[in-house]
């Protein structure tokens, strides 16, 4: 069930029938010349929608914004601060907890390391107060890695490349503008630099030319199967 579409009465009923709440988190970020700024939101939210048709869960209204470091200087990236992201996620969890939910999946379509760390930190902070709550926190790229191998997508393909374009071609083909091009960033290792655009002007990390709707469909099917298993595992614990 999508929380944004149900009534208060349906929500009340869901409390006795449903154990797990999924909070989808996206980002508004440059994704090359070919993908929309909300790519990360669309991929994970659409996966959650498919999931909610197959298993009884609540999908919270998504968080559109995330923390974006590497694409920060690129046009269209609207990043929020990590402390704000952590506080927002913490607040949303607290509210679903107040409504009697205990099992939480925080699933991010944005795979940035710093962003992901703040999501984990929100869960850690909540567990300090409510150790009986249960959390699964992951980003889509981490979750897809085993399935990328299966269909021959190299692991270094990570942003606006083969798998991400495949997902948008599958879910929202009308939003893919042209094909993009193969590119990779050249950040100097361990350096934290202000002029990120110098090392990564394109926002592409991988090869979008090899993307296809079919690959997107396979990845979604695999990911949904995997998440159903993880949700059941947590609920049966
Ligand atoms: Zn992305």
PDB file of C-alpha atoms and ligand atoms in Angstrom:
ATOM      1  CA  UNK A   1       0.000   0.000   0.000  1.00  0.00           C
ATOM      2  CA  UNK A   2       1.154   3.477  -0.785  1.00  0.00           C
ATOM      3  CA  UNK A   3       0.589   5.638   2.280  1.00  0.00           C
ATOM      4  CA  UNK A   4      -0.078   8.676   0.113  1.00  0.00           C
ATOM      5  CA  UNK A   5      -3.066   6.960  -1.513  1.00  0.00           C
ATOM      6  CA  UNK A   6      -4.883   5.407   1.448  1.00  0.00           C
ATOM      7  CA  UNK A   7      -7.357   6.890   3.921  1.00  0.00           C
ATOM      8  CA  UNK A   8      -6.968   7.261   7.663  1.00  0.00           C
ATOM      9  CA  UNK A   9      -9.359   4.324   8.108  1.00  0.00           C
ATOM     10  CA  UNK A  10      -7.333   2.144   5.754  1.00  0.00           C
ATOM     11  CA  UNK A  11      -4.187   3.155   7.595  1.00  0.00           C
ATOM     12  CA  UNK A  12      -5.786   2.124  10.898  1.00  0.00           C
ATOM     13  CA  UNK A  13      -6.644  -1.280   9.422  1.00  0.00           C
ATOM     14  CA  UNK A  14      -3.132  -1.628   7.978  1.00  0.00           C
ATOM     15  CA  UNK A  15      -1.714  -1.349  11.492  1.00  0.00           C
ATOM     16  CA  UNK A  16      -3.072  -4.784  12.394  1.00  0.00           C
ATOM     17  CA  UNK A  17      -2.278  -6.404   9.052  1.00  0.00           C
ATOM     18  CA  UNK A  18       1.057  -4.919   8.072  1.00  0.00           C
ATOM     19  CA  UNK A  19       4.363  -5.000   9.913  1.00  0.00           C
ATOM     20  CA  UNK A  20       6.825  -3.332   7.587  1.00  0.00           C
ATOM     21  CA  UNK A  21       7.203   0.257   6.463  1.00  0.00           C
ATOM     22  CA  UNK A  22       9.476   1.150   3.580  1.00  0.00           C
ATOM     23  CA  UNK A  23      10.851   4.662   3.335  1.00  0.00           C
ATOM     24  CA  UNK A  24      12.102   5.386  -0.188  1.00  0.00           C
ATOM     25  CA  UNK A  25      14.787   8.074  -0.409  1.00  0.00           C
ATOM     26  CA  UNK A  26      15.905   9.710  -3.635  1.00  0.00           C
ATOM     27  CA  UNK A  27      18.002  12.666  -4.669  1.00  0.00           C
ATOM     28  CA  UNK A  28      17.711  15.593  -7.012  1.00  0.00           C
ATOM     29  CA  UNK A  29      20.925  15.346  -8.914  1.00  0.00           C
ATOM     30  CA  UNK A  30      22.540  15.744 -12.345  1.00  0.00           C
ATOM     31  CA  UNK A  31      22.447  12.417 -14.198  1.00  0.00           C
ATOM     32  CA  UNK A  32      24.132  13.300 -17.480  1.00  0.00           C
ATOM     33  CA  UNK A  33      22.358  14.826 -20.508  1.00  0.00           C
ATOM     34  CA  UNK A  34      20.032  11.828 -20.830  1.00  0.00           C
ATOM     35  CA  UNK A  35      18.381  11.140 -17.426  1.00  0.00           C
ATOM     36  CA  UNK A  36      16.030  13.227 -15.265  1.00  0.00           C
ATOM     37  CA  UNK A  37      17.200  14.926 -12.069  1.00  0.00           C
ATOM     38  CA  UNK A  38      14.913  12.756  -9.916  1.00  0.00           C
ATOM     39  CA  UNK A  39      16.272   9.499 -11.395  1.00  0.00           C
ATOM     40  CA  UNK A  40      17.247   8.179  -7.950  1.00  0.00           C
ATOM     41  CA  UNK A  41      13.781   8.853  -6.574  1.00  0.00           C
ATOM     42  CA  UNK A  42      12.011   7.293  -9.558  1.00  0.00           C
ATOM     43  CA  UNK A  43      14.068   4.079  -9.556  1.00  0.00           C
ATOM     44  CA  UNK A  44      13.607   3.245  -5.883  1.00  0.00           C
ATOM     45  CA  UNK A  45      10.012   4.478  -5.576  1.00  0.00           C
ATOM     46  CA  UNK A  46       8.905   2.484  -8.628  1.00  0.00           C
ATOM     47  CA  UNK A  47      10.641  -0.624  -7.233  1.00  0.00           C
ATOM     48  CA  UNK A  48       8.745  -0.058  -3.960  1.00  0.00           C
ATOM     49  CA  UNK A  49       5.465   0.257  -5.881  1.00  0.00           C
ATOM     50  CA  UNK A  50       6.055  -3.099  -7.599  1.00  0.00           C
ATOM     51  CA  UNK A  51       7.003  -4.581  -4.230  1.00  0.00           C
ATOM     52  CA  UNK A  52       3.809  -3.313  -2.607  1.00  0.00           C
ATOM     53  CA  UNK A  53       1.734  -5.188  -5.196  1.00  0.00           C
ATOM     54  CA  UNK A  54       3.408  -8.455  -4.249  1.00  0.00           C
ATOM     55  CA  UNK A  55       3.666  -8.314  -0.464  1.00  0.00           C
ATOM     56  CA  UNK A  56       1.727  -6.544   2.293  1.00  0.00           C
ATOM     57  CA  UNK A  57       3.832  -3.527   3.225  1.00  0.00           C
ATOM     58  CA  UNK A  58       3.375   0.181   3.683  1.00  0.00           C
ATOM     59  CA  UNK A  59       5.379   2.402   1.370  1.00  0.00           C
ATOM     60  CA  UNK A  60       5.859   5.810   2.962  1.00  0.00           C
ATOM     61  CA  UNK A  61       5.640   8.912   0.788  1.00  0.00           C
ATOM     62  CA  UNK A  62       9.198   9.229  -0.512  1.00  0.00           C
ATOM     63  CA  UNK A  63      11.889  11.706   0.439  1.00  0.00           C
ATOM     64  CA  UNK A  64      12.801  13.384  -2.861  1.00  0.00           C
ATOM     65  CA  UNK A  65      16.034  14.995  -1.665  1.00  0.00           C
ATOM     66  CA  UNK A  66      19.366  13.544  -0.640  1.00  0.00           C
ATOM     67  CA  UNK A  67      22.960  14.528  -0.008  1.00  0.00           C
ATOM     68  CA  UNK A  68      24.938  14.706  -3.260  1.00  0.00           C
ATOM     69  CA  UNK A  69      28.702  15.282  -3.073  1.00  0.00           C
ATOM     70  CA  UNK A  70      30.252  14.256  -6.379  1.00  0.00           C
ATOM     71  CA  UNK A  71      27.707  15.978  -8.604  1.00  0.00           C
ATOM     72  CA  UNK A  72      27.384  19.011  -6.322  1.00  0.00           C
ATOM     73  CA  UNK A  73      28.649  21.654  -8.801  1.00  0.00           C
ATOM     74  CA  UNK A  74      26.644  20.283 -11.741  1.00  0.00           C
ATOM     75  CA  UNK A  75      23.502  22.057 -12.947  1.00  0.00           C
ATOM     76  CA  UNK A  76      20.354  20.696 -11.340  1.00  0.00           C
ATOM     77  CA  UNK A  77      21.882  19.066  -8.272  1.00  0.00           C
ATOM     78  CA  UNK A  78      19.876  20.274  -5.264  1.00  0.00           C
ATOM     79  CA  UNK A  79      21.562  18.673  -2.293  1.00  0.00           C
ATOM     80  CA  UNK A  80      20.532  18.792   1.363  1.00  0.00           C
ATOM     81  CA  UNK A  81      22.855  18.666   4.371  1.00  0.00           C
ATOM     82  CA  UNK A  82      23.528  15.327   6.043  1.00  0.00           C
ATOM     83  CA  UNK A  83      22.325  16.515   9.458  1.00  0.00           C
ATOM     84  CA  UNK A  84      19.020  17.565   7.903  1.00  0.00           C
ATOM     85  CA  UNK A  85      18.651  14.254   6.057  1.00  0.00           C
ATOM     86  CA  UNK A  86      19.371  12.325   9.271  1.00  0.00           C
ATOM     87  CA  UNK A  87      16.889  14.428  11.272  1.00  0.00           C
ATOM     88  CA  UNK A  88      14.221  14.087   8.588  1.00  0.00           C
ATOM     89  CA  UNK A  89      14.571  10.293   8.351  1.00  0.00           C
ATOM     90  CA  UNK A  90      14.648  10.045  12.160  1.00  0.00           C
ATOM     91  CA  UNK A  91      11.464  12.113  12.372  1.00  0.00           C
ATOM     92  CA  UNK A  92       9.658  10.028   9.756  1.00  0.00           C
ATOM     93  CA  UNK A  93      10.659   6.778  11.517  1.00  0.00           C
ATOM     94  CA  UNK A  94       9.471   8.219  14.856  1.00  0.00           C
ATOM     95  CA  UNK A  95       6.085   8.998  13.361  1.00  0.00           C
ATOM     96  CA  UNK A  96       5.557   5.504  11.931  1.00  0.00           C
ATOM     97  CA  UNK A  97       6.767   4.094  15.262  1.00  0.00           C
ATOM     98  CA  UNK A  98       4.178   6.259  17.051  1.00  0.00           C
ATOM     99  CA  UNK A  99       1.599   4.651  14.736  1.00  0.00           C
ATOM    100  CA  UNK A 100       2.786   1.247  16.003  1.00  0.00           C
ATOM    101  CA  UNK A 101       5.160   0.108  13.268  1.00  0.00           C
ATOM    102  CA  UNK A 102       8.489  -1.510  14.257  1.00  0.00           C
ATOM    103  CA  UNK A 103      10.048  -2.867  11.061  1.00  0.00           C
ATOM    104  CA  UNK A 104      11.688  -0.322   8.797  1.00  0.00           C
ATOM    105  CA  UNK A 105      13.333  -0.567   5.404  1.00  0.00           C
ATOM    106  CA  UNK A 106      15.135   2.617   4.406  1.00  0.00           C
ATOM    107  CA  UNK A 107      15.841   2.171   0.706  1.00  0.00           C
ATOM    108  CA  UNK A 108      17.750   4.811  -1.196  1.00  0.00           C
ATOM    109  CA  UNK A 109      17.893   5.273  -4.951  1.00  0.00           C
ATOM    110  CA  UNK A 110      20.924   7.507  -4.443  1.00  0.00           C
ATOM    111  CA  UNK A 111      24.079   5.563  -3.723  1.00  0.00           C
ATOM    112  CA  UNK A 112      26.441   8.242  -2.437  1.00  0.00           C
ATOM    113  CA  UNK A 113      28.588   7.021   0.452  1.00  0.00           C
ATOM    114  CA  UNK A 114      28.094  10.076   2.678  1.00  0.00           C
ATOM    115  CA  UNK A 115      24.342  10.121   1.984  1.00  0.00           C
ATOM    116  CA  UNK A 116      24.089   6.425   2.823  1.00  0.00           C
ATOM    117  CA  UNK A 117      26.086   6.910   6.043  1.00  0.00           C
ATOM    118  CA  UNK A 118      23.589   9.518   7.277  1.00  0.00           C
ATOM    119  CA  UNK A 119      20.707   7.105   6.619  1.00  0.00           C
ATOM    120  CA  UNK A 120      22.465   4.423   8.672  1.00  0.00           C
ATOM    121  CA  UNK A 121      23.175   6.989  11.375  1.00  0.00           C
ATOM    122  CA  UNK A 122      19.470   7.898  11.579  1.00  0.00           C
ATOM    123  CA  UNK A 123      18.668   4.211  12.176  1.00  0.00           C
ATOM    124  CA  UNK A 124      21.461   3.925  14.775  1.00  0.00           C
ATOM    125  CA  UNK A 125      20.199   7.000  16.641  1.00  0.00           C
ATOM    126  CA  UNK A 126      16.660   5.590  16.656  1.00  0.00           C
ATOM    127  CA  UNK A 127      17.858   2.198  17.938  1.00  0.00           C
ATOM    128  CA  UNK A 128      19.585   3.888  20.872  1.00  0.00           C
ATOM    129  CA  UNK A 129      16.143   5.020  22.038  1.00  0.00           C
ATOM    130  CA  UNK A 130      14.086   2.068  20.782  1.00  0.00           C
ATOM    131  CA  UNK A 131      16.244  -1.070  20.577  1.00  0.00           C
ATOM    132  CA  UNK A 132      13.219  -3.214  19.688  1.00  0.00           C
ATOM    133  CA  UNK A 133      12.838  -1.495  16.310  1.00  0.00           C
ATOM    134  CA  UNK A 134      14.325  -3.312  13.317  1.00  0.00           C
ATOM    135  CA  UNK A 135      16.095  -1.754  10.369  1.00  0.00           C
ATOM    136  CA  UNK A 136      17.276  -2.643   6.913  1.00  0.00           C
ATOM    137  CA  UNK A 137      19.190   0.251   5.343  1.00  0.00           C
ATOM    138  CA  UNK A 138      20.649   0.030   1.848  1.00  0.00           C
ATOM    139  CA  UNK A 139      21.022   1.867  -1.418  1.00  0.00           C
ATOM    140  CA  UNK A 140      19.910   0.478  -4.767  1.00  0.00           C
ATOM    141  CA  UNK A 141      23.423   0.112  -6.159  1.00  0.00           C
ATOM    142  CA  UNK A 142      24.529  -2.085  -3.226  1.00  0.00           C
ATOM    143  CA  UNK A 143      21.421  -4.200  -3.662  1.00  0.00           C
ATOM    144  CA  UNK A 144      21.843  -4.575  -7.430  1.00  0.00           C
ATOM    145  CA  UNK A 145      25.518  -5.597  -7.490  1.00  0.00           C
ATOM    146  CA  UNK A 146      24.897  -9.383  -7.465  1.00  0.00           C
ATOM    147  CA  UNK A 147      22.348  -9.031 -10.286  1.00  0.00           C
ATOM    148  CA  UNK A 148      24.546  -6.718 -12.366  1.00  0.00           C
ATOM    149  CA  UNK A 149      27.078  -9.549 -12.551  1.00  0.00           C
ATOM    150  CA  UNK A 150      24.375 -11.933 -13.687  1.00  0.00           C
ATOM    151  CA  UNK A 151      23.502  -9.834 -16.766  1.00  0.00           C
ATOM    152  CA  UNK A 152      27.055  -8.788 -17.522  1.00  0.00           C
ATOM    153  CA  UNK A 153      27.030  -5.177 -16.294  1.00  0.00           C
ATOM    154  CA  UNK A 154      30.445  -4.293 -14.831  1.00  0.00           C
ATOM    155  CA  UNK A 155      30.457  -3.300 -11.158  1.00  0.00           C
ATOM    156  CA  UNK A 156      32.133   0.031 -11.882  1.00  0.00           C
ATOM    157  CA  UNK A 157      28.998   1.105 -13.792  1.00  0.00           C
ATOM    158  CA  UNK A 158      27.363   3.152 -11.073  1.00  0.00           C
ATOM    159  CA  UNK A 159      25.756   6.433 -12.111  1.00  0.00           C
ATOM    160  CA  UNK A 160      23.652   7.392 -15.144  1.00  0.00           C
ATOM    161  CA  UNK A 161      25.219   4.377 -16.869  1.00  0.00           C
ATOM    162  CA  UNK A 162      24.013   0.972 -18.027  1.00  0.00           C
ATOM    163  CA  UNK A 163      21.913  -0.150 -15.058  1.00  0.00           C
ATOM    164  CA  UNK A 164      20.434   3.215 -14.136  1.00  0.00           C
ATOM    165  CA  UNK A 165      19.401   4.024 -17.719  1.00  0.00           C
ATOM    166  CA  UNK A 166      17.991   0.492 -18.021  1.00  0.00           C
ATOM    167  CA  UNK A 167      15.792   1.105 -14.969  1.00  0.00           C
ATOM    168  CA  UNK A 168      14.491   4.442 -16.265  1.00  0.00           C
ATOM    169  CA  UNK A 169      13.949   2.925 -19.748  1.00  0.00           C
ATOM    170  CA  UNK A 170      11.823   0.288 -18.026  1.00  0.00           C
ATOM    171  CA  UNK A 171       9.893   2.557 -15.638  1.00  0.00           C
ATOM    172  CA  UNK A 172       9.749   5.948 -17.367  1.00  0.00           C
ATOM    173  CA  UNK A 173      11.024   5.639 -20.957  1.00  0.00           C
ATOM    174  CA  UNK A 174       9.557   9.018 -21.951  1.00  0.00           C
ATOM    175  CA  UNK A 175      12.028  10.695 -19.554  1.00  0.00           C
ATOM    176  CA  UNK A 176      15.160   9.332 -21.258  1.00  0.00           C
ATOM    177  CA  UNK A 177      16.510  12.122 -23.497  1.00  0.00           C
ATOM    178  CA  UNK A 178      18.912  10.646 -26.023  1.00  0.00           C
ATOM    179  CA  UNK A 179      21.531   8.037 -25.260  1.00  0.00           C
ATOM    180  CA  UNK A 180      24.251   9.789 -23.273  1.00  0.00           C
ATOM    181  CA  UNK A 181      27.828   8.521 -23.642  1.00  0.00           C
ATOM    182  CA  UNK A 182      30.332   6.339 -21.806  1.00  0.00           C
ATOM    183  CA  UNK A 183      32.336   8.218 -19.198  1.00  0.00           C
ATOM    184  CA  UNK A 184      34.030   7.815 -15.821  1.00  0.00           C
ATOM    185  CA  UNK A 185      35.168  10.286 -13.182  1.00  0.00           C
ATOM    186  CA  UNK A 186      38.800  10.888 -12.424  1.00  0.00           C
ATOM    187  CA  UNK A 187      38.747  11.973  -8.772  1.00  0.00           C
ATOM    188  CA  UNK A 188      42.172  11.850  -7.076  1.00  0.00           C
ATOM    189  CA  UNK A 189      41.902   9.136  -4.429  1.00  0.00           C
ATOM    190  CA  UNK A 190      41.282  10.274  -0.813  1.00  0.00           C
ATOM    191  CA  UNK A 191      41.324  13.935  -1.792  1.00  0.00           C
ATOM    192  CA  UNK A 192      38.306  16.027  -0.859  1.00  0.00           C
ATOM    193  CA  UNK A 193      38.169  18.674  -3.564  1.00  0.00           C
ATOM    194  CA  UNK A 194      36.088  21.797  -4.085  1.00  0.00           C
ATOM    195  CA  UNK A 195      36.276  21.775  -7.865  1.00  0.00           C
ATOM    196  CA  UNK A 196      34.582  18.428  -8.414  1.00  0.00           C
ATOM    197  CA  UNK A 197      33.469  19.409 -11.903  1.00  0.00           C
ATOM    198  CA  UNK A 198      37.102  19.373 -13.039  1.00  0.00           C
ATOM    199  CA  UNK A 199      37.275  15.629 -12.322  1.00  0.00           C
ATOM    200  CA  UNK A 200      33.736  14.678 -13.284  1.00  0.00           C
ATOM    201  CA  UNK A 201      32.075  17.138 -15.672  1.00  0.00           C
ATOM    202  CA  UNK A 202      29.559  14.689 -17.177  1.00  0.00           C
ATOM    203  CA  UNK A 203      27.808  13.103 -14.196  1.00  0.00           C
ATOM    204  CA  UNK A 204      28.094   9.740 -16.032  1.00  0.00           C
ATOM    205  CA  UNK A 205      29.873   6.811 -14.399  1.00  0.00           C
ATOM    206  CA  UNK A 206      29.461   3.852 -16.719  1.00  0.00           C
ATOM    207  CA  UNK A 207      28.137   3.105 -20.178  1.00  0.00           C
ATOM    208  CA  UNK A 208      24.548   4.159 -20.879  1.00  0.00           C
ATOM    209  CA  UNK A 209      24.860   3.024 -24.518  1.00  0.00           C
ATOM    210  CA  UNK A 210      24.474  -0.592 -23.401  1.00  0.00           C
ATOM    211  CA  UNK A 211      21.278   0.043 -21.442  1.00  0.00           C
ATOM    212  CA  UNK A 212      17.966  -1.568 -22.360  1.00  0.00           C
ATOM    213  CA  UNK A 213      14.433  -1.822 -21.060  1.00  0.00           C
ATOM    214  CA  UNK A 214      14.871  -5.614 -20.923  1.00  0.00           C
ATOM    215  CA  UNK A 215      17.866  -5.340 -18.595  1.00  0.00           C
ATOM    216  CA  UNK A 216      15.861  -2.937 -16.442  1.00  0.00           C
ATOM    217  CA  UNK A 217      13.016  -5.441 -16.206  1.00  0.00           C
ATOM    218  CA  UNK A 218      15.344  -8.265 -15.146  1.00  0.00           C
ATOM    219  CA  UNK A 219      17.020  -6.088 -12.504  1.00  0.00           C
ATOM    220  CA  UNK A 220      13.663  -5.018 -11.067  1.00  0.00           C
ATOM    221  CA  UNK A 221      12.417  -8.606 -10.909  1.00  0.00           C
ATOM    222  CA  UNK A 222      15.577  -9.786  -9.135  1.00  0.00           C
ATOM    223  CA  UNK A 223      15.581  -6.851  -6.722  1.00  0.00           C
ATOM    224  CA  UNK A 224      11.903  -7.277  -5.844  1.00  0.00           C
ATOM    225  CA  UNK A 225      12.411 -11.023  -5.196  1.00  0.00           C
ATOM    226  CA  UNK A 226      15.390 -10.249  -2.968  1.00  0.00           C
ATOM    227  CA  UNK A 227      13.514  -7.596  -0.986  1.00  0.00           C
ATOM    228  CA  UNK A 228      10.497  -9.861  -0.444  1.00  0.00           C
ATOM    229  CA  UNK A 229      12.878 -12.432   1.075  1.00  0.00           C
ATOM    230  CA  UNK A 230      14.471  -9.814   3.345  1.00  0.00           C
ATOM    231  CA  UNK A 231      11.105  -8.396   4.464  1.00  0.00           C
ATOM    232  CA  UNK A 232       9.807 -11.885   5.331  1.00  0.00           C
ATOM    233  CA  UNK A 233      13.044 -12.726   7.124  1.00  0.00           C
ATOM    234  CA  UNK A 234      12.730  -9.631   9.338  1.00  0.00           C
ATOM    235  CA  UNK A 235       9.022 -10.207   9.979  1.00  0.00           C
ATOM    236  CA  UNK A 236       9.625 -13.826  11.008  1.00  0.00           C
ATOM    237  CA  UNK A 237      12.493 -12.995  13.372  1.00  0.00           C
TER     238      UNK A 237
HETATM  239 ZN1  LIG B   1      21.397   7.995  -9.672  1.00  0.00          ZN
END
